[in-house]
Backbone as numpy.savetxt, mean C-alpha at the origin, in Angstrom:
# Nx Ny Nz CAx CAy CAz Cx Cy Cz
-6.40 6.45 28.91 -7.75 6.11 28.45 -8.46 7.36 27.97
-9.65 7.17 27.32 -10.42 8.32 26.86 -10.94 9.06 28.07
-10.74 10.38 28.05 -11.13 11.20 29.18 -12.61 11.45 29.16
-13.21 11.41 30.34 -14.61 11.78 30.47 -15.53 10.65 30.05
-16.81 10.77 30.39 -17.78 9.77 30.01 -18.02 9.77 28.53
-18.48 8.66 28.00 -18.65 8.51 26.57 -20.09 8.70 26.14
-20.75 9.65 26.68 -22.10 9.96 26.24 -22.08 10.75 24.97
-23.28 11.01 24.40 -23.37 11.71 23.13 -22.86 13.12 23.21
-22.93 13.72 24.39 -22.50 15.11 24.48 -21.06 15.27 24.88
-20.34 14.18 25.17 -18.97 14.29 25.64 -18.00 14.41 24.47
-16.87 15.05 24.73 -15.84 15.21 23.73 -14.58 14.50 24.21
-13.72 14.12 23.31 -12.49 13.44 23.68 -11.37 13.87 22.76
-10.14 13.80 23.30 -8.97 14.17 22.49 -8.25 12.93 21.97
-8.83 11.75 22.20 -8.19 10.52 21.73 -9.21 9.59 21.08
-8.70 8.70 20.24 -9.49 7.60 19.69 -9.00 6.30 20.33
-9.82 5.27 20.21 -9.43 3.94 20.68 -9.23 3.02 19.48
-8.02 2.51 19.33 -7.75 1.53 18.28 -8.19 0.15 18.74
-8.35 -0.76 17.80 -8.83 -2.11 18.14 -7.85 -3.17 17.67
-7.79 -4.25 18.42 -7.05 -5.42 17.99 -7.99 -6.36 17.26
-8.02 -7.62 17.67 -8.97 -8.58 17.09 -10.04 -8.84 18.13
-11.29 -8.41 17.85 -12.36 -8.50 18.85 -12.64 -9.94 19.26
-12.79 -10.14 20.58 -13.09 -11.46 21.11 -11.87 -12.32 21.35
-10.71 -11.86 20.86 -9.48 -12.64 21.03 -8.42 -11.84 21.80
-8.88 -10.92 22.65 -7.94 -10.08 23.39 -6.97 -10.90 24.23
-7.45 -12.02 24.77 -6.58 -12.87 25.60 -5.51 -13.59 24.78
-5.67 -13.57 23.46 -4.71 -14.22 22.56 -3.78 -13.23 21.87
-3.90 -11.96 22.21 -3.16 -10.93 21.49 -1.65 -11.15 21.52
-1.13 -11.57 22.64 0.32 -11.75 22.74 0.80 -12.86 21.80
-0.05 -13.87 21.59 0.31 -14.96 20.67 0.09 -14.54 19.22
-0.97 -13.78 18.98 -1.23 -13.28 17.63 -0.11 -12.34 17.19
0.51 -11.67 18.17 1.58 -10.72 17.83 2.81 -11.41 17.23
2.98 -12.72 17.50 4.15 -13.43 16.99 4.16 -13.51 15.46
3.07 -13.99 14.81 3.08 -13.97 13.34 3.10 -12.55 12.77
2.48 -11.59 13.48 2.51 -10.20 13.02 3.94 -9.66 13.04
4.67 -9.96 14.12 6.08 -9.54 14.21 6.90 -10.16 13.10
6.63 -11.44 12.82 7.35 -12.13 11.75 7.08 -11.48 10.40
5.81 -11.10 10.16 5.46 -10.44 8.90 6.14 -9.08 8.77
6.15 -8.32 9.85 6.83 -7.02 9.83 8.33 -7.21 9.59
8.91 -8.23 10.23 10.34 -8.49 10.08 10.67 -8.88 8.63
9.85 -9.75 8.05 10.05 -10.16 6.65 9.91 -8.96 5.73
8.90 -8.13 5.99 8.66 -6.96 5.15 9.84 -5.99 5.20
10.29 -5.67 6.39 11.38 -4.68 6.55 12.68 -5.23 6.00
13.04 -6.45 6.37 14.29 -7.04 5.88 14.24 -7.28 4.37
13.09 -7.77 3.87 12.95 -8.06 2.45 13.08 -6.82 1.59
12.38 -5.76 1.96 12.43 -4.53 1.18 13.77 -3.82 1.32
14.38 -3.89 2.51 15.72 -3.31 2.68 16.75 -4.07 1.84
16.58 -5.39 1.75 17.49 -6.20 0.93 17.37 -5.82 -0.54
16.13 -5.68 -1.03 15.91 -5.27 -2.42 16.58 -3.92 -2.69
16.38 -2.96 -1.79 16.97 -1.62 -1.96 18.49 -1.69 -1.94
19.05 -2.47 -1.02 20.51 -2.58 -0.92 21.11 -3.20 -2.18
20.48 -4.28 -2.66 21.00 -4.97 -3.86 20.95 -4.06 -5.08
19.84 -3.36 -5.27 19.72 -2.48 -6.43 20.71 -1.31 -6.34
20.92 -0.80 -5.13 21.83 0.34 -4.96 23.28 -0.06 -5.19
23.66 -1.25 -4.74 25.07 -1.63 -4.78 25.47 -2.38 -6.06
24.48 -2.77 -6.88 24.78 -3.52 -8.10 24.56 -2.63 -9.31
25.63 -2.11 -9.92 25.49 -1.19 -11.07 24.68 -1.76 -12.23
24.74 -3.07 -12.45 24.01 -3.66 -13.57 22.50 -3.60 -13.38
22.06 -3.32 -12.15 20.62 -3.22 -11.87 20.12 -1.78 -11.90
20.97 -0.85 -12.31 20.54 0.55 -12.39 19.82 0.79 -13.72
18.82 -0.04 -13.97 18.00 0.05 -15.17 16.58 0.42 -14.77
15.77 0.91 -15.73 14.41 1.39 -15.39 13.59 0.41 -14.57
13.56 -0.86 -15.00 12.74 -1.85 -14.30 13.09 -1.95 -12.82
14.39 -1.94 -12.53 14.83 -2.10 -11.14 14.76 -0.79 -10.36
14.87 0.33 -11.05 14.69 1.62 -10.37 13.23 1.77 -9.92
12.31 1.33 -10.76 10.89 1.34 -10.35 10.66 0.35 -9.22
11.34 -0.80 -9.27 11.22 -1.78 -8.20 11.73 -1.20 -6.88
12.80 -0.41 -6.93 13.31 0.22 -5.70 12.30 1.22 -5.14
11.57 1.92 -6.03 10.50 2.81 -5.57 9.40 2.02 -4.87
9.05 0.86 -5.44 8.02 0.01 -4.83 8.48 -0.49 -3.46
9.74 -0.91 -3.36 10.27 -1.40 -2.09 10.30 -0.30 -1.04
10.67 0.91 -1.46 10.72 2.04 -0.52 9.32 2.39 -0.02
8.33 2.34 -0.91 6.94 2.61 -0.53 6.43 1.54 0.43
6.71 0.27 0.13 6.28 -0.83 1.01 6.94 -0.72 2.38
8.20 -0.33 2.40 8.90 -0.15 3.67 8.24 0.95 4.49
7.88 2.05 3.83 7.20 3.14 4.52 5.86 2.72 5.08
5.09 1.93 4.30 3.78 1.46 4.77 3.93 0.58 6.02
4.92 -0.28 6.02 5.14 -1.15 7.19 5.49 -0.33 8.43
6.36 0.65 8.26 6.80 1.46 9.40 5.68 2.37 9.91
4.72 2.72 9.05 3.60 3.58 9.46 2.69 2.90 10.48
2.46 1.62 10.29 1.52 0.90 11.15 2.19 0.12 12.28
3.49 -0.08 12.17 4.22 -0.90 13.15 4.01 -0.45 14.60
4.16 0.85 14.94 4.05 1.25 16.35 2.68 0.98 16.96
1.60 1.31 16.25 0.26 1.14 16.84 -0.16 -0.33 16.88
0.17 -1.08 15.84 -0.22 -2.50 15.80 0.47 -3.27 16.93
1.78 -3.14 17.03 2.50 -3.87 18.08 2.19 -3.31 19.47
1.90 -2.01 19.54 1.51 -1.42 20.82 0.24 -2.05 21.37
-0.72 -2.32 20.50 -1.97 -2.96 20.92 -1.75 -4.41 21.30
-1.05 -5.15 20.45 -0.93 -6.59 20.67 0.09 -6.95 21.75
1.03 -6.06 22.03 2.02 -6.32 23.08 1.58 -5.82 24.45
1.17 -4.57 24.49 0.89 -3.95 25.81 -0.52 -3.39 25.93
-1.36 -3.61 24.94 -2.74 -3.13 25.02 -2.88 -1.63 24.95
-1.92 -0.95 24.31 -1.96 0.52 24.21 -2.89 0.91 23.07
-4.16 1.16 23.39 -5.17 1.42 22.37 -5.36 2.90 22.08
-5.00 3.77 23.02 -5.26 5.20 22.85 -4.34 5.81 21.79
-4.90 6.68 20.97 -4.11 7.47 20.02 -4.73 8.86 19.93
-3.89 9.89 20.08 -4.38 11.26 20.00 -4.86 11.61 18.60
-5.71 12.62 18.53 -6.25 13.03 17.23 -5.15 13.38 16.24
-4.20 14.21 16.66 -3.14 14.65 15.74 -2.30 13.48 15.27
-1.97 12.56 16.19 -1.18 11.38 15.82 -1.97 10.50 14.85
-3.27 10.38 15.08 -4.12 9.59 14.20 -4.20 10.21 12.81
-4.38 11.54 12.76 -4.47 12.22 11.46 -3.15 12.10 10.70
-2.04 12.20 11.44 -0.72 12.07 10.80 -0.54 10.66 10.25
-0.94 9.65 11.03 -0.80 8.27 10.58 -1.63 8.00 9.33
-2.89 8.44 9.33 -3.73 8.17 8.16 -3.23 8.93 6.92
-2.62 10.12 7.14 -2.03 10.85 6.02 -0.95 10.01 5.35
-0.03 9.46 6.15 1.07 8.68 5.58 0.58 7.36 5.00
-0.39 6.71 5.65 -0.90 5.44 5.13 -1.54 5.64 3.76
-2.44 6.63 3.66 -3.13 6.85 2.39 -2.18 7.40 1.33
-1.27 8.28 1.73 -0.32 8.86 0.78 0.57 7.77 0.18
1.08 6.89 1.03 1.95 5.82 0.55 1.17 4.77 -0.25
-0.10 4.53 0.13 -0.92 3.58 -0.62 -1.15 4.06 -2.05
-1.50 5.34 -2.18 -1.75 5.87 -3.52 -0.45 6.06 -4.29
0.64 6.29 -3.57 1.95 6.34 -4.23 2.30 4.96 -4.79
1.97 3.91 -4.05 2.23 2.55 -4.55 1.42 2.28 -5.81
0.19 2.78 -5.84 -0.63 2.62 -7.04 0.05 3.30 -8.23
0.60 4.50 -8.01 1.30 5.21 -9.09 2.55 4.46 -9.54
3.28 3.89 -8.58 4.49 3.14 -8.92 4.14 1.91 -9.74
3.06 1.22 -9.38 2.63 0.04 -10.15 2.24 0.43 -11.57
1.61 1.61 -11.72 1.29 2.10 -13.06 2.57 2.41 -13.83
3.55 3.00 -13.17 4.83 3.30 -13.82 5.53 2.01 -14.26
5.44 0.99 -13.44 6.05 -0.30 -13.79 5.33 -0.95 -14.98
4.01 -0.74 -15.07 3.27 -1.24 -16.22 3.71 -0.52 -17.49
3.94 0.79 -17.36 4.42 1.57 -18.51 5.81 1.08 -18.93
6.65 0.76 -17.94 7.98 0.23 -18.22 7.89 -1.07 -19.02
6.99 -1.98 -18.61 6.83 -3.24 -19.33 6.26 -3.01 -20.73
5.35 -2.03 -20.85 4.78 -1.71 -22.16 5.86 -1.24 -23.13
6.72 -0.33 -22.67 7.78 0.20 -23.53 8.78 -0.91 -23.87
9.13 -1.74 -22.87 10.12 -2.80 -23.08 9.65 -3.82 -24.10
8.35 -4.13 -24.12 7.84 -5.17 -25.01 7.32 -4.61 -26.33
6.64 -3.47 -26.25 6.01 -2.92 -27.46 6.92 -1.95 -28.22
7.87 -1.31 -27.54 8.79 -0.37 -28.17 10.23 -0.66 -27.75
10.71 -1.87 -27.94 12.02 -2.27 -27.40 13.19 -1.44 -27.94
13.11 -1.00 -29.20 14.21 -0.23 -29.78 14.32 1.17 -29.19
13.23 1.67 -28.62 13.22 3.02 -28.05 13.26 3.00 -26.51
13.41 1.82 -25.93 13.33 1.67 -24.47 14.33 2.57 -23.75
15.59 2.49 -24.14 16.64 3.27 -23.46 16.46 4.77 -23.66
15.96 5.18 -24.81 15.82 6.61 -25.08 14.57 7.20 -24.43
13.54 6.37 -24.20 12.30 6.86 -23.57 12.45 6.90 -22.05
12.91 5.78 -21.47 13.00 5.70 -20.00 14.44 5.99 -19.55
14.83 7.24 -19.67 16.14 7.68 -19.14 16.01 7.89 -17.64
17.15 8.04 -16.98 17.14 8.27 -15.53 16.41 9.57 -15.19
16.53 10.57 -16.05 15.84 11.85 -15.82 14.33 11.66 -15.88
13.86 10.92 -16.88 12.43 10.66 -17.02 11.91 9.85 -15.83
12.67 8.86 -15.40 12.26 8.04 -14.25 12.16 8.90 -12.99
13.15 9.80 -12.80 13.11 10.70 -11.66 11.88 11.60 -11.69
11.54 12.09 -12.87 10.36 12.95 -13.00 9.07 12.17 -12.74
9.02 10.93 -13.22 7.85 10.08 -12.96 7.68 9.86 -11.45
8.81 9.59 -10.77 8.76 9.40 -9.33 8.29 10.64 -8.59
8.81 11.80 -8.97 8.40 13.06 -8.32 6.95 13.38 -8.61
6.50 13.13 -9.84 5.10 13.39 -10.20 4.17 12.47 -9.41
4.57 11.21 -9.23 3.76 10.27 -8.46 3.65 10.71 -7.01
4.78 11.10 -6.43 4.79 11.58 -5.05 3.97 12.85 -4.91
4.14 13.78 -5.86 3.40 15.04 -5.82 1.91 14.83 -5.90
1.47 13.92 -6.76 0.03 13.64 -6.87 -0.53 13.09 -5.56
0.18 12.14 -4.96 -0.29 11.53 -3.71 -0.38 12.55 -2.59
0.68 13.34 -2.42 0.71 14.34 -1.34 -0.38 15.38 -1.56
-0.53 15.86 -2.79 -1.51 16.91 -3.08 -2.94 16.44 -2.80
-3.23 15.18 -3.13 -4.59 14.67 -2.93 -4.89 14.34 -1.47
-3.90 13.87 -0.74 -4.13 13.44 0.64 -3.94 14.58 1.65
-3.17 15.59 1.27 -2.85 16.69 2.20 -4.09 17.33 2.84
-5.21 17.54 2.11 -6.38 18.17 2.76 -7.07 17.30 3.81
-6.91 15.98 3.74 -7.70 15.09 4.60 -7.53 15.35 6.10
-6.28 15.45 6.63 -6.15 15.71 8.07 -6.84 17.01 8.50
-6.78 18.03 7.67 -7.40 19.31 8.02 -8.92 19.23 7.93
-9.44 18.43 6.99 -10.88 18.23 6.88 -11.40 17.46 8.10
-10.59 16.54 8.64 -11.00 15.79 9.82 -10.81 16.59 11.10
-9.79 17.43 11.12 -9.47 18.19 12.33 -10.56 19.19 12.69
-11.33 19.65 11.72 -12.36 20.66 11.99 -13.61 20.07 12.63
-13.72 18.73 12.68 -14.91 18.10 13.24 -14.81 17.96 14.76
-15.95 18.03 15.45 -16.00 17.57 16.85 -16.25 16.06 16.85
-15.69 15.36 17.83 -15.86 13.91 17.92 -16.47 13.58 19.27
-17.51 12.78 19.27 -18.18 12.44 20.52 -18.78 11.05 20.40
-19.33 10.55 21.50 -19.89 9.20 21.50 -18.79 8.16 21.60
-19.03 7.00 21.05 -18.05 5.92 21.08 -16.99 6.17 20.02
-15.75 6.38 20.44 -14.67 6.72 19.52 -13.75 5.53 19.26
-14.35 4.38 19.04 -13.60 3.14 18.82 -13.44 2.90 17.33
-12.20 2.77 16.88 -11.91 2.46 15.49 -11.85 0.94 15.30
-12.10 0.48 14.09 -12.17 -0.96 13.83 -10.81 -1.62 13.66
-9.78 -0.81 13.40 -8.47 -1.37 13.08 -7.42 -0.95 14.11
-6.22 -1.45 13.91 -5.10 -1.12 14.80 -4.34 0.10 14.31
-4.92 0.81 13.39 -4.34 2.02 12.81 -5.49 2.89 12.30
-5.19 4.11 11.89 -6.22 5.06 11.50 -6.39 5.11 9.98
-7.64 5.11 9.54 -7.99 5.28 8.13 -9.02 6.40 8.02
-8.95 7.17 6.96 -9.87 8.31 6.78 -11.32 7.87 6.80
-11.66 6.80 6.07 -13.06 6.38 5.96 -13.63 5.92 7.28
-12.77 5.54 8.23 -13.24 5.15 9.55 -13.36 6.34 10.48
-12.33 7.18 10.51 -12.31 8.31 11.43 -13.46 9.27 11.14
-13.76 9.52 9.87 -14.79 10.50 9.54 -16.17 10.06 10.04
-16.39 8.74 10.17 -17.69 8.25 10.64 -17.91 8.51 12.12
-16.83 8.84 12.86 -16.95 9.11 14.29 -17.25 10.58 14.58
-17.29 11.41 13.54 -17.53 12.85 13.72 -18.99 13.12 14.04
-19.22 14.09 14.92 -20.58 14.53 15.26 -20.93 15.71 14.36
-20.89 15.49 13.05 -21.12 16.57 12.10 -21.42 15.96 10.74
-21.78 16.82 9.80 -22.07 16.37 8.44 -20.75 16.02 7.74
-20.62 14.77 7.31 -19.37 14.30 6.70 -19.50 14.13 5.19
-20.55 14.72 4.60 -20.79 14.53 3.17 -19.60 14.99 2.33
-19.01 16.14 2.68 -17.88 16.66 1.91 -16.69 15.70 1.97
-16.41 15.15 3.15 -15.32 14.19 3.29 -15.57 12.92 2.48
-16.83 12.46 2.52 -17.18 11.24 1.80 -17.03 11.43 0.29
-17.50 12.58 -0.22 -17.40 12.87 -1.65 -15.94 13.03 -2.06
-15.17 13.77 -1.25 -13.77 13.98 -1.59 -12.98 12.66 -1.53
-13.30 11.82 -0.53 -12.64 10.53 -0.43 -12.90 9.66 -1.64
-14.15 9.66 -2.11 -14.49 8.89 -3.31 -13.76 9.44 -4.54
-13.69 10.79 -4.62 -12.97 11.43 -5.73 -11.50 11.01 -5.75
-10.87 10.97 -4.58 -9.45 10.60 -4.49 -9.26 9.16 -4.94
-10.13 8.25 -4.49 -10.01 6.83 -4.86 -10.17 6.65 -6.37
-11.20 7.31 -6.94 -11.45 7.16 -8.38 -10.31 7.75 -9.20
-9.79 8.92 -8.77 -8.76 9.60 -9.55 -7.37 8.99 -9.38
-7.21 8.10 -8.43 -5.91 7.43 -8.24 -6.04 5.94 -8.58
-6.61 5.19 -7.66 -6.72 3.73 -7.85 -7.57 3.40 -9.07
-8.68 4.13 -9.26 -9.54 3.86 -10.40 -8.84 4.10 -11.73
-8.25 5.28 -11.87 -7.56 5.64 -13.12 -6.34 4.75 -13.34
-5.55 4.55 -12.27 -4.33 3.74 -12.40 -4.64 2.31 -12.82
-5.66 1.70 -12.21 -5.99 0.31 -12.53 -6.47 0.17 -13.98
-7.24 1.14 -14.46 -7.69 1.11 -15.85 -6.52 1.25 -16.81
-5.58 2.14 -16.50 -4.41 2.33 -17.36 -3.50 1.10 -17.34
-3.41 0.44 -16.20 -2.62 -0.80 -16.13 -3.26 -1.88 -16.99
-4.59 -2.00 -16.91 -5.29 -2.96 -17.76 -5.09 -2.64 -19.24
-5.16 -1.36 -19.59 -4.97 -0.94 -20.97 -3.55 -1.27 -21.43
-2.55 -1.04 -20.55 -1.16 -1.36 -20.89 -1.00 -2.84 -21.18
-1.61 -3.68 -20.34 -1.47 -5.12 -20.55 -2.27 -5.62 -21.75
-3.34 -4.92 -22.12 -4.04 -5.26 -23.35 -3.13 -5.03 -24.56
-2.42 -3.91 -24.54 -1.47 -3.61 -25.63 -0.29 -4.58 -25.62
0.19 -4.91 -24.42 1.30 -5.87 -24.30 0.88 -7.23 -24.84
-0.33 -7.68 -24.47 -0.82 -8.98 -24.92 -0.97 -9.01 -26.44
-1.46 -7.91 -27.02 -1.59 -7.85 -28.48 -0.23 -7.96 -29.16
0.76 -7.28 -28.58 2.12 -7.34 -29.15 2.71 -8.74 -29.01
2.53 -9.35 -27.83 3.09 -10.67 -27.57 2.49 -11.71 -28.51
1.18 -11.63 -28.73 0.51 -12.61 -29.59 0.93 -12.49 -31.05
1.49 -11.33 -31.41 1.96 -11.14 -32.79 3.36 -11.69 -33.00
4.04 -12.10 -31.92 5.38 -12.68 -32.03 5.26 -14.11 -32.55
6.03 -14.43 -33.57 5.92 -15.74 -34.23 6.40 -16.89 -33.33
7.53 -16.67 -32.67 8.13 -17.73 -31.86 7.42 -17.89 -30.52
7.00 -19.12 -30.18 6.36 -19.37 -28.90 7.33 -19.15 -27.74
8.60 -19.50 -27.95 9.61 -19.29 -26.92 9.76 -17.81 -26.59
9.78 -16.98 -27.62 9.90 -15.54 -27.41 8.65 -14.97 -26.75
7.47 -15.53 -27.10 6.23 -15.08 -26.47 6.27 -15.35 -24.97
6.67 -16.56 -24.60 6.74 -16.93 -23.19 7.78 -16.11 -22.44
8.90 -15.84 -23.12 9.96 -15.04 -22.51 9.47 -13.62 -22.23
8.72 -13.04 -23.18 8.20 -11.69 -23.00 7.17 -11.64 -21.87
6.28 -12.64 -21.84 5.26 -12.67 -20.79 5.86 -12.91 -19.42
6.93 -13.69 -19.37 7.57 -14.02 -18.09 8.13 -12.78 -17.40
8.53 -11.77 -18.20 9.05 -10.54 -17.59 7.95 -9.74 -16.91
6.68 -10.09 -17.17 5.55 -9.36 -16.59 4.95 -10.06 -15.38
5.33 -11.32 -15.14 4.68 -12.11 -14.09 4.80 -11.46 -12.72
6.00 -11.02 -12.36 6.23 -10.41 -11.04 5.36 -9.18 -10.86
5.29 -8.35 -11.91 4.49 -7.12 -11.82 3.00 -7.43 -11.71
2.53 -8.41 -12.45 1.12 -8.81 -12.37 0.79 -9.28 -10.95
1.69 -10.06 -10.35 1.49 -10.51 -8.96 1.42 -9.33 -8.00
2.32 -8.35 -8.18 2.33 -7.16 -7.32 1.04 -6.36 -7.47
0.54 -6.26 -8.70 -0.72 -5.55 -8.96 -1.88 -6.24 -8.24
-1.96 -7.56 -8.36 -3.04 -8.31 -7.71 -2.93 -8.23 -6.19
-1.71 -8.32 -5.66 -1.50 -8.24 -4.21 -1.93 -6.89 -3.65
-1.79 -5.84 -4.45 -2.12 -4.50 -3.98 -3.59 -4.16 -4.16
-4.10 -4.35 -5.37 -5.45 -3.86 -5.68 -6.56 -4.74 -5.09
-6.36 -6.04 -5.02 -7.42 -6.92 -4.53 -7.83 -6.60 -3.08
-6.89 -6.57 -2.11 -7.31 -6.24 -0.74 -7.75 -4.79 -0.59
-7.16 -3.85 -1.36 -7.56 -2.45 -1.25 -9.01 -2.27 -1.69
-9.37 -2.85 -2.83 -10.75 -2.74 -3.32 -11.70 -3.46 -2.36
-11.28 -4.62 -1.87 -12.12 -5.37 -0.94 -12.40 -4.59 0.34
-11.37 -3.96 0.91 -11.55 -3.19 2.13 -12.43 -1.96 1.88
-12.25 -1.29 0.74 -13.06 -0.11 0.41 -14.53 -0.49 0.27
-14.79 -1.63 -0.38 -16.17 -2.08 -0.56 -16.80 -2.40 0.79
-16.05 -3.07 1.67 -16.57 -3.42 2.99 -16.89 -2.17 3.79
-16.00 -1.16 3.76 -16.21 0.06 4.54 -17.41 0.85 4.03
-17.62 0.86 2.73 -18.67 1.72 2.16 -20.00 1.01 2.01
-19.97 -0.29 1.73 -21.23 -0.97 1.41 -21.49 -2.20 2.28
-20.47 -2.70 2.98 -20.65 -3.94 3.73 -20.88 -3.71 5.22
-21.88 -2.92 5.54 -22.13 -2.59 6.95 -22.55 -3.81 7.76
-23.10 -4.80 7.09 -23.55 -6.00 7.79 -22.45 -7.07 7.89
-21.31 -6.79 7.29 -20.21 -7.77 7.33 -19.69 -7.92 8.76
-19.34 -9.13 9.18 -18.79 -9.33 10.53 -17.56 -8.45 10.76
-17.45 -7.96 11.99 -16.34 -7.06 12.33 -14.99 -7.74 12.10
-14.95 -9.05 12.35 -13.70 -9.79 12.17 -13.23 -9.74 10.72
-14.18 -9.74 9.77 -13.84 -9.66 8.35 -13.15 -8.33 8.05
-13.67 -7.23 8.61 -13.05 -5.92 8.42 -11.62 -5.90 8.96
-11.45 -6.47 10.15 -10.13 -6.47 10.79 -9.12 -7.27 9.95
-9.52 -8.47 9.54 -8.63 -9.32 8.74 -8.29 -8.66 7.41
-9.30 -8.09 6.72 -9.07 -7.41 5.46 -8.13 -6.22 5.64
-8.26 -5.55 6.78 -7.37 -4.42 7.08 -5.92 -4.84 7.18
-5.67 -5.98 7.85 -4.30 -6.48 7.97 -3.77 -6.96 6.62
-4.63 -7.63 5.85 -4.22 -8.10 4.52 -3.87 -6.91 3.63
-4.68 -5.87 3.69 -4.49 -4.67 2.86 -3.14 -4.00 3.09
-2.74 -3.87 4.37 -1.51 -3.12 4.66 -0.28 -3.99 4.89
-0.46 -5.25 5.22 0.69 -6.10 5.53 1.08 -7.06 4.40
0.08 -7.56 3.69 0.37 -8.59 2.69 1.24 -8.11 1.54
0.92 -6.97 0.88 1.78 -6.52 -0.23 3.24 -6.26 0.17
3.51 -5.52 1.28 4.91 -5.30 1.66 5.67 -6.58 2.00
4.95 -7.60 2.48 5.60 -8.88 2.81 5.86 -9.68 1.54
4.87 -9.73 0.66 4.95 -10.63 -0.50 5.74 -10.05 -1.68
5.71 -8.74 -1.87 6.39 -8.16 -3.04 7.87 -8.52 -3.13
8.66 -8.34 -2.05 10.08 -8.72 -2.16 10.27 -10.22 -2.37
9.35 -11.04 -1.83 9.44 -12.49 -2.04 9.17 -12.82 -3.50
8.10 -12.24 -4.04 7.73 -12.50 -5.44 8.85 -12.08 -6.38
9.40 -10.87 -6.18 10.45 -10.39 -7.08 11.75 -11.16 -6.90
12.00 -11.64 -5.69 13.22 -12.43 -5.47 13.11 -13.80 -6.12
11.90 -14.36 -6.16 11.70 -15.69 -6.73 11.59 -15.63 -8.25
10.85 -14.64 -8.76 10.51 -14.62 -10.19 11.48 -13.81 -11.04
12.31 -12.97 -10.45 13.25 -12.16 -11.23 14.65 -12.71 -11.04
15.21 -13.27 -12.11 16.49 -13.98 -12.02 17.61 -13.10 -11.50
17.68 -11.85 -12.01 18.77 -10.96 -11.60 18.73 -10.68 -10.09
17.53 -10.44 -9.57 17.38 -10.21 -8.12 17.67 -11.50 -7.36
17.13 -12.62 -7.85 17.34 -13.91 -7.17 18.81 -14.26 -7.09
19.53 -14.05 -8.17 20.96 -14.37 -8.18 21.72 -13.50 -7.18
21.39 -12.20 -7.14 22.11 -11.29 -6.22 21.78 -11.62 -4.76
20.51 -11.96 -4.49 20.12 -12.33 -3.11 20.84 -13.60 -2.71
20.86 -14.59 -3.58 21.54 -15.86 -3.28 23.02 -15.63 -3.04
23.64 -14.81 -3.89 25.07 -14.52 -3.76 25.36 -13.78 -2.45
24.48 -12.83 -2.09 24.70 -12.04 -0.87 24.61 -12.90 0.38
23.62 -13.82 0.42 23.43 -14.63 1.63 24.36 -15.84 1.69
24.74 -16.35 0.52 25.64 -17.50 0.51 27.07 -17.11 0.88
27.41 -15.83 0.56 28.75 -15.39 0.87 28.81 -14.67 2.22
């Protein structure tokens, strides 16, 4: 437990994570669907990675970017798994400062990496539909590798200062976090110090990653739509748009809960605590669970390989 009394002048070396307020007696039952979601996420993304790795015909740009998305989703699930199940199984709410800072580093780093991967996938669809004759020459394996490294480098560089910015603060008073895991925007509010620099830097990171990426994705799809509408054959138009459906679903699954949670944390102070908790679970659990399902259902090549693997 947190050491010492929780008065304004007391200090602590731990934070308290939260489950679902008011439903503590139901935590063991709530853990069952959570375990199922984690299981689906881990098995689904591992299956996608295995199929793409072992099937030479899938070593194409679209599927290489999909493997990056699956790897990122797998990392996000594993980041929150220990603390979430620890709370709902055994009521282990305590988390040390360093462990909390490390967890939020990986959560935010992987979240912004996923945003970069979704932007890369939008670029892949743009080249495939708008520049089909140059597709193979533009998106070579070397270029894809560089895009992946650049995406990872951007995420790490932007998130790396956050744990150190939080570590310099003293923390006192009630050190209860709203979620079952650590987020920068929550932890900084528990500091007994001026957090203006953290707030400004956090907003800068969101705008320069999620903000820029989402605008570029919209711009890519505007160009794709213009190209598709210029195709004479309706069958060809539908075929071209169908290749984008899975990616559009992945974009909506990722950006909608992320933007919703950010708005609630920054502007929705009067929102019920339960809304914050539910949005937090949707933000980190829903995309990793749904992405492999969406791609398995909507992408014929993946669907055929999954069916063949499980049927045999």
